[in-house]
C-alpha cells in the first residue's frame, strides 16, 4: 500500500466524524414538509411583536406629552401669579444740581433686586452719563448709561441691592464726577 493512500475504513471514520459535527438539519434533502406553515407562523410573530412595540411607544409618547404640557401650564400659572408679588415702590428720590440739572428716581424693590425709573433733565448735550446707586455702606452699582441730549430723558435700570440699603442715586459723567444726586 502507498504511504499517502487512505483505505476505506479510514475514509468511513473521517466521514462519520464529519457527520457527527453537522446538525441534523444538514442531512435533510430539501426543506421540511411544514416549512410554509413555520415561515408564516414566524412572520406572524414578528409582525405582532412589532405592532406591540409601536403601540407601547405611542402610549409612552402620549403620557410624556401630557406631563410636559401639564408642566408648562403649571409653570405658566406659577410665573403669572408671581409677577408683581414682592414688588413695592419704596421711594421717590429727587435732587437738583447747582447747574440746574434735575433728577427724579422711582425706586422699586423686587424679589431679584432693585428696579429704577429715572427722569433726568438739564444735562449737557452729548454728555456720557451713568446712573449709579450708592448704598449706605459705601458700595456703588451702575444701573444704566446713556448719552444725554437736550430735554428730559426717562430711563429704566436695575441693581443687585435692596431698596432699604439705598443711600442716594447719582448721575455721573465719564470721569465719575457727580452731575446731579437724588436722595
PDB file of C-alpha atoms in Angstrom:
ATOM      1  CA  UNK A   1       0.000   0.000   0.000  1.00  0.00           C
ATOM      2  CA  UNK A   2       1.253   3.522  -0.851  1.00  0.00           C
ATOM      3  CA  UNK A   3       2.055   5.800   2.048  1.00  0.00           C
ATOM      4  CA  UNK A   4      -0.384   8.639   1.051  1.00  0.00           C
ATOM      5  CA  UNK A   5      -3.344   6.482   0.172  1.00  0.00           C
ATOM      6  CA  UNK A   6      -6.191   6.116   2.692  1.00  0.00           C
ATOM      7  CA  UNK A   7      -8.047   2.865   2.917  1.00  0.00           C
ATOM      8  CA  UNK A   8     -11.844   2.564   3.003  1.00  0.00           C
ATOM      9  CA  UNK A   9     -12.031   2.175   6.775  1.00  0.00           C
ATOM     10  CA  UNK A  10     -10.164   5.400   7.342  1.00  0.00           C
ATOM     11  CA  UNK A  11     -12.442   7.236   4.907  1.00  0.00           C
ATOM     12  CA  UNK A  12     -15.527   5.894   6.698  1.00  0.00           C
ATOM     13  CA  UNK A  13     -14.146   7.050  10.050  1.00  0.00           C
ATOM     14  CA  UNK A  14     -13.495  10.556   8.697  1.00  0.00           C
ATOM     15  CA  UNK A  15     -16.976  10.634   7.122  1.00  0.00           C
ATOM     16  CA  UNK A  16     -18.562   9.554  10.436  1.00  0.00           C
ATOM     17  CA  UNK A  17     -16.625  12.229  12.356  1.00  0.00           C
ATOM     18  CA  UNK A  18     -17.734  14.933   9.923  1.00  0.00           C
ATOM     19  CA  UNK A  19     -21.358  13.798  10.097  1.00  0.00           C
ATOM     20  CA  UNK A  20     -21.297  13.925  13.900  1.00  0.00           C
ATOM     21  CA  UNK A  21     -20.269  17.611  13.796  1.00  0.00           C
ATOM     22  CA  UNK A  22     -23.100  18.673  11.450  1.00  0.00           C
ATOM     23  CA  UNK A  23     -26.567  19.464  12.801  1.00  0.00           C
ATOM     24  CA  UNK A  24     -29.363  17.082  11.837  1.00  0.00           C
ATOM     25  CA  UNK A  25     -30.936  19.705   9.544  1.00  0.00           C
ATOM     26  CA  UNK A  26     -27.940  19.465   7.206  1.00  0.00           C
ATOM     27  CA  UNK A  27     -28.846  15.875   6.377  1.00  0.00           C
ATOM     28  CA  UNK A  28     -32.335  16.848   5.077  1.00  0.00           C
ATOM     29  CA  UNK A  29     -32.961  16.622   1.378  1.00  0.00           C
ATOM     30  CA  UNK A  30     -34.887  19.860   0.690  1.00  0.00           C
ATOM     31  CA  UNK A  31     -36.961  21.978   3.085  1.00  0.00           C
ATOM     32  CA  UNK A  32     -39.021  20.402   5.867  1.00  0.00           C
ATOM     33  CA  UNK A  33     -42.557  19.391   4.936  1.00  0.00           C
ATOM     34  CA  UNK A  34     -44.206  22.102   7.098  1.00  0.00           C
ATOM     35  CA  UNK A  35     -41.802  24.880   6.053  1.00  0.00           C
ATOM     36  CA  UNK A  36     -44.540  27.196   4.704  1.00  0.00           C
ATOM     37  CA  UNK A  37     -46.514  26.890   7.926  1.00  0.00           C
ATOM     38  CA  UNK A  38     -43.375  27.535  10.028  1.00  0.00           C
ATOM     39  CA  UNK A  39     -42.442  30.591   7.918  1.00  0.00           C
ATOM     40  CA  UNK A  40     -45.951  32.046   8.183  1.00  0.00           C
ATOM     41  CA  UNK A  41     -46.038  31.497  11.939  1.00  0.00           C
ATOM     42  CA  UNK A  42     -42.617  33.148  12.366  1.00  0.00           C
ATOM     43  CA  UNK A  43     -43.599  36.155  10.240  1.00  0.00           C
ATOM     44  CA  UNK A  44     -46.862  36.488  12.191  1.00  0.00           C
ATOM     45  CA  UNK A  45     -44.953  36.509  15.487  1.00  0.00           C
ATOM     46  CA  UNK A  46     -42.552  39.178  14.197  1.00  0.00           C
ATOM     47  CA  UNK A  47     -45.448  41.363  12.960  1.00  0.00           C
ATOM     48  CA  UNK A  48     -47.294  41.040  16.298  1.00  0.00           C
ATOM     49  CA  UNK A  49     -44.183  41.941  18.315  1.00  0.00           C
ATOM     50  CA  UNK A  50     -43.542  44.966  16.100  1.00  0.00           C
ATOM     51  CA  UNK A  51     -47.177  46.078  16.407  1.00  0.00           C
ATOM     52  CA  UNK A  52     -46.994  45.808  20.210  1.00  0.00           C
ATOM     53  CA  UNK A  53     -43.757  47.827  20.272  1.00  0.00           C
ATOM     54  CA  UNK A  54     -45.348  50.581  18.169  1.00  0.00           C
ATOM     55  CA  UNK A  55     -48.412  50.710  20.461  1.00  0.00           C
ATOM     56  CA  UNK A  56     -46.173  50.782  23.549  1.00  0.00           C
ATOM     57  CA  UNK A  57     -44.107  53.626  22.071  1.00  0.00           C
ATOM     58  CA  UNK A  58     -47.300  55.524  21.245  1.00  0.00           C
ATOM     59  CA  UNK A  59     -48.572  55.187  24.803  1.00  0.00           C
ATOM     60  CA  UNK A  60     -45.252  56.345  26.246  1.00  0.00           C
ATOM     61  CA  UNK A  61     -45.207  59.339  23.891  1.00  0.00           C
ATOM     62  CA  UNK A  62     -48.778  60.265  24.829  1.00  0.00           C
ATOM     63  CA  UNK A  63     -48.073  60.056  28.574  1.00  0.00           C
ATOM     64  CA  UNK A  64     -44.837  62.025  28.236  1.00  0.00           C
ATOM     65  CA  UNK A  65     -46.536  64.715  26.146  1.00  0.00           C
ATOM     66  CA  UNK A  66     -49.324  65.000  28.709  1.00  0.00           C
ATOM     67  CA  UNK A  67     -46.831  65.518  31.526  1.00  0.00           C
ATOM     68  CA  UNK A  68     -44.846  68.097  29.518  1.00  0.00           C
ATOM     69  CA  UNK A  69     -47.987  70.087  28.682  1.00  0.00           C
ATOM     70  CA  UNK A  70     -49.163  69.912  32.301  1.00  0.00           C
ATOM     71  CA  UNK A  71     -45.730  71.104  33.489  1.00  0.00           C
ATOM     72  CA  UNK A  72     -45.670  74.008  31.059  1.00  0.00           C
ATOM     73  CA  UNK A  73     -49.188  75.067  32.078  1.00  0.00           C
ATOM     74  CA  UNK A  74     -48.374  74.779  35.784  1.00  0.00           C
ATOM     75  CA  UNK A  75     -45.158  76.770  35.292  1.00  0.00           C
ATOM     76  CA  UNK A  76     -47.044  79.460  33.373  1.00  0.00           C
ATOM     77  CA  UNK A  77     -49.648  79.757  36.112  1.00  0.00           C
ATOM     78  CA  UNK A  78     -46.946  79.899  38.770  1.00  0.00           C
ATOM     79  CA  UNK A  79     -44.980  82.558  36.878  1.00  0.00           C
ATOM     80  CA  UNK A  80     -48.156  84.509  36.133  1.00  0.00           C
ATOM     81  CA  UNK A  81     -49.070  84.602  39.795  1.00  0.00           C
ATOM     82  CA  UNK A  82     -45.514  85.535  40.709  1.00  0.00           C
ATOM     83  CA  UNK A  83     -45.492  88.716  38.628  1.00  0.00           C
ATOM     84  CA  UNK A  84     -45.910  91.697  40.824  1.00  0.00           C
ATOM     85  CA  UNK A  85     -45.512  89.719  44.050  1.00  0.00           C
ATOM     86  CA  UNK A  86     -42.872  91.230  46.283  1.00  0.00           C
ATOM     87  CA  UNK A  87     -42.662  94.452  44.267  1.00  0.00           C
ATOM     88  CA  UNK A  88     -43.221  97.573  46.279  1.00  0.00           C
ATOM     89  CA  UNK A  89     -42.468 101.150  45.371  1.00  0.00           C
ATOM     90  CA  UNK A  90     -40.255 102.110  48.268  1.00  0.00           C
ATOM     91  CA  UNK A  91     -39.195 105.647  47.476  1.00  0.00           C
ATOM     92  CA  UNK A  92     -39.158 108.555  45.106  1.00  0.00           C
ATOM     93  CA  UNK A  93     -35.762 110.219  45.292  1.00  0.00           C
ATOM     94  CA  UNK A  94     -35.289 113.748  43.909  1.00  0.00           C
ATOM     95  CA  UNK A  95     -32.424 116.135  43.508  1.00  0.00           C
ATOM     96  CA  UNK A  96     -31.276 119.298  41.712  1.00  0.00           C
ATOM     97  CA  UNK A  97     -27.685 120.272  40.949  1.00  0.00           C
ATOM     98  CA  UNK A  98     -26.142 123.743  41.152  1.00  0.00           C
ATOM     99  CA  UNK A  99     -26.065 123.808  37.328  1.00  0.00           C
ATOM    100  CA  UNK A 100     -29.847 123.282  37.130  1.00  0.00           C
ATOM    101  CA  UNK A 101     -29.952 119.558  36.304  1.00  0.00           C
ATOM    102  CA  UNK A 102     -32.900 117.665  37.783  1.00  0.00           C
ATOM    103  CA  UNK A 103     -33.123 114.005  38.767  1.00  0.00           C
ATOM    104  CA  UNK A 104     -36.172 112.092  39.988  1.00  0.00           C
ATOM    105  CA  UNK A 105     -35.840 108.337  40.627  1.00  0.00           C
ATOM    106  CA  UNK A 106     -38.639 105.877  41.411  1.00  0.00           C
ATOM    107  CA  UNK A 107     -37.021 103.051  43.423  1.00  0.00           C
ATOM    108  CA  UNK A 108     -38.882  99.714  43.412  1.00  0.00           C
ATOM    109  CA  UNK A 109     -37.756  96.725  45.455  1.00  0.00           C
ATOM    110  CA  UNK A 110     -38.324  93.385  43.640  1.00  0.00           C
ATOM    111  CA  UNK A 111     -37.512  89.793  44.514  1.00  0.00           C
ATOM    112  CA  UNK A 112     -34.466  89.885  42.229  1.00  0.00           C
ATOM    113  CA  UNK A 113     -33.093  93.274  43.245  1.00  0.00           C
ATOM    114  CA  UNK A 114     -33.783  96.948  42.716  1.00  0.00           C
ATOM    115  CA  UNK A 115     -35.609  98.446  39.752  1.00  0.00           C
ATOM    116  CA  UNK A 116     -35.148 102.143  38.973  1.00  0.00           C
ATOM    117  CA  UNK A 117     -37.021 104.507  36.686  1.00  0.00           C
ATOM    118  CA  UNK A 118     -35.115 107.769  36.451  1.00  0.00           C
ATOM    119  CA  UNK A 119     -36.160 111.039  34.840  1.00  0.00           C
ATOM    120  CA  UNK A 120     -33.220 113.331  34.110  1.00  0.00           C
ATOM    121  CA  UNK A 121     -33.319 116.876  32.730  1.00  0.00           C
ATOM    122  CA  UNK A 122     -30.695 119.581  32.235  1.00  0.00           C
ATOM    123  CA  UNK A 123     -27.681 117.501  31.166  1.00  0.00           C
ATOM    124  CA  UNK A 124     -25.231 118.927  28.644  1.00  0.00           C
ATOM    125  CA  UNK A 125     -25.996 117.681  25.103  1.00  0.00           C
ATOM    126  CA  UNK A 126     -23.727 114.757  24.130  1.00  0.00           C
ATOM    127  CA  UNK A 127     -22.549 114.096  27.697  1.00  0.00           C
ATOM    128  CA  UNK A 128     -21.900 110.405  28.505  1.00  0.00           C
ATOM    129  CA  UNK A 129     -23.923 109.671  31.645  1.00  0.00           C
ATOM    130  CA  UNK A 130     -24.183 106.767  34.081  1.00  0.00           C
ATOM    131  CA  UNK A 131     -26.940 106.176  36.615  1.00  0.00           C
ATOM    132  CA  UNK A 132     -25.225 104.994  39.816  1.00  0.00           C
ATOM    133  CA  UNK A 133     -26.803 103.618  43.007  1.00  0.00           C
ATOM    134  CA  UNK A 134     -24.893 104.338  46.249  1.00  0.00           C
ATOM    135  CA  UNK A 135     -25.564 102.107  49.265  1.00  0.00           C
ATOM    136  CA  UNK A 136     -25.421 103.049  52.913  1.00  0.00           C
ATOM    137  CA  UNK A 137     -22.204 101.070  53.396  1.00  0.00           C
ATOM    138  CA  UNK A 138     -20.403 102.852  50.520  1.00  0.00           C
ATOM    139  CA  UNK A 139     -20.805 100.354  47.661  1.00  0.00           C
ATOM    140  CA  UNK A 140     -21.807 101.585  44.194  1.00  0.00           C
ATOM    141  CA  UNK A 141     -23.776  99.865  41.428  1.00  0.00           C
ATOM    142  CA  UNK A 142     -24.129 101.116  37.863  1.00  0.00           C
ATOM    143  CA  UNK A 143     -27.806 100.814  36.950  1.00  0.00           C
ATOM    144  CA  UNK A 144     -27.718 102.236  33.417  1.00  0.00           C
ATOM    145  CA  UNK A 145     -25.981 104.530  30.968  1.00  0.00           C
ATOM    146  CA  UNK A 146     -26.881 106.829  28.052  1.00  0.00           C
ATOM    147  CA  UNK A 147     -25.692 109.795  26.038  1.00  0.00           C
ATOM    148  CA  UNK A 148     -27.520 112.933  27.119  1.00  0.00           C
ATOM    149  CA  UNK A 149     -29.378 115.249  24.765  1.00  0.00           C
ATOM    150  CA  UNK A 150     -31.371 118.437  25.193  1.00  0.00           C
ATOM    151  CA  UNK A 151     -34.602 117.817  27.028  1.00  0.00           C
ATOM    152  CA  UNK A 152     -35.894 115.316  29.520  1.00  0.00           C
ATOM    153  CA  UNK A 153     -34.761 111.659  29.445  1.00  0.00           C
ATOM    154  CA  UNK A 154     -36.551 108.777  31.159  1.00  0.00           C
ATOM    155  CA  UNK A 155     -34.684 105.510  31.517  1.00  0.00           C
ATOM    156  CA  UNK A 156     -35.017 102.255  33.417  1.00  0.00           C
ATOM    157  CA  UNK A 157     -32.239 100.456  35.235  1.00  0.00           C
ATOM    158  CA  UNK A 158     -31.610  97.809  37.837  1.00  0.00           C
ATOM    159  CA  UNK A 159     -29.118  96.931  40.538  1.00  0.00           C
ATOM    160  CA  UNK A 160     -28.488  93.939  42.801  1.00  0.00           C
ATOM    161  CA  UNK A 161     -29.251  95.762  46.027  1.00  0.00           C
ATOM    162  CA  UNK A 162     -32.328  96.171  48.249  1.00  0.00           C
ATOM    163  CA  UNK A 163     -34.245  99.454  48.354  1.00  0.00           C
ATOM    164  CA  UNK A 164     -33.746  99.898  52.113  1.00  0.00           C
ATOM    165  CA  UNK A 165     -29.966  99.860  51.518  1.00  0.00           C
ATOM    166  CA  UNK A 166     -30.001 102.769  49.014  1.00  0.00           C
ATOM    167  CA  UNK A 167     -28.452 105.987  50.346  1.00  0.00           C
ATOM    168  CA  UNK A 168     -28.698 108.009  47.113  1.00  0.00           C
ATOM    169  CA  UNK A 169     -28.745 107.777  43.317  1.00  0.00           C
ATOM    170  CA  UNK A 170     -26.459 109.888  41.143  1.00  0.00           C
ATOM    171  CA  UNK A 171     -25.881 110.706  37.522  1.00  0.00           C
ATOM    172  CA  UNK A 172     -22.126 110.769  36.940  1.00  0.00           C
ATOM    173  CA  UNK A 173     -20.008 111.766  33.955  1.00  0.00           C
ATOM    174  CA  UNK A 174     -17.202 109.924  32.161  1.00  0.00           C
ATOM    175  CA  UNK A 175     -14.740 110.805  34.953  1.00  0.00           C
ATOM    176  CA  UNK A 176     -17.238 109.563  37.585  1.00  0.00           C
ATOM    177  CA  UNK A 177     -17.908 113.101  38.852  1.00  0.00           C
ATOM    178  CA  UNK A 178     -21.491 113.515  40.097  1.00  0.00           C
ATOM    179  CA  UNK A 179     -23.595 115.755  37.841  1.00  0.00           C
ATOM    180  CA  UNK A 180     -26.778 115.524  39.927  1.00  0.00           C
ATOM    181  CA  UNK A 181     -27.713 113.464  43.000  1.00  0.00           C
ATOM    182  CA  UNK A 182     -31.098 112.390  44.345  1.00  0.00           C
ATOM    183  CA  UNK A 183     -31.570 111.336  47.956  1.00  0.00           C
TER     184      UNK A 183
END
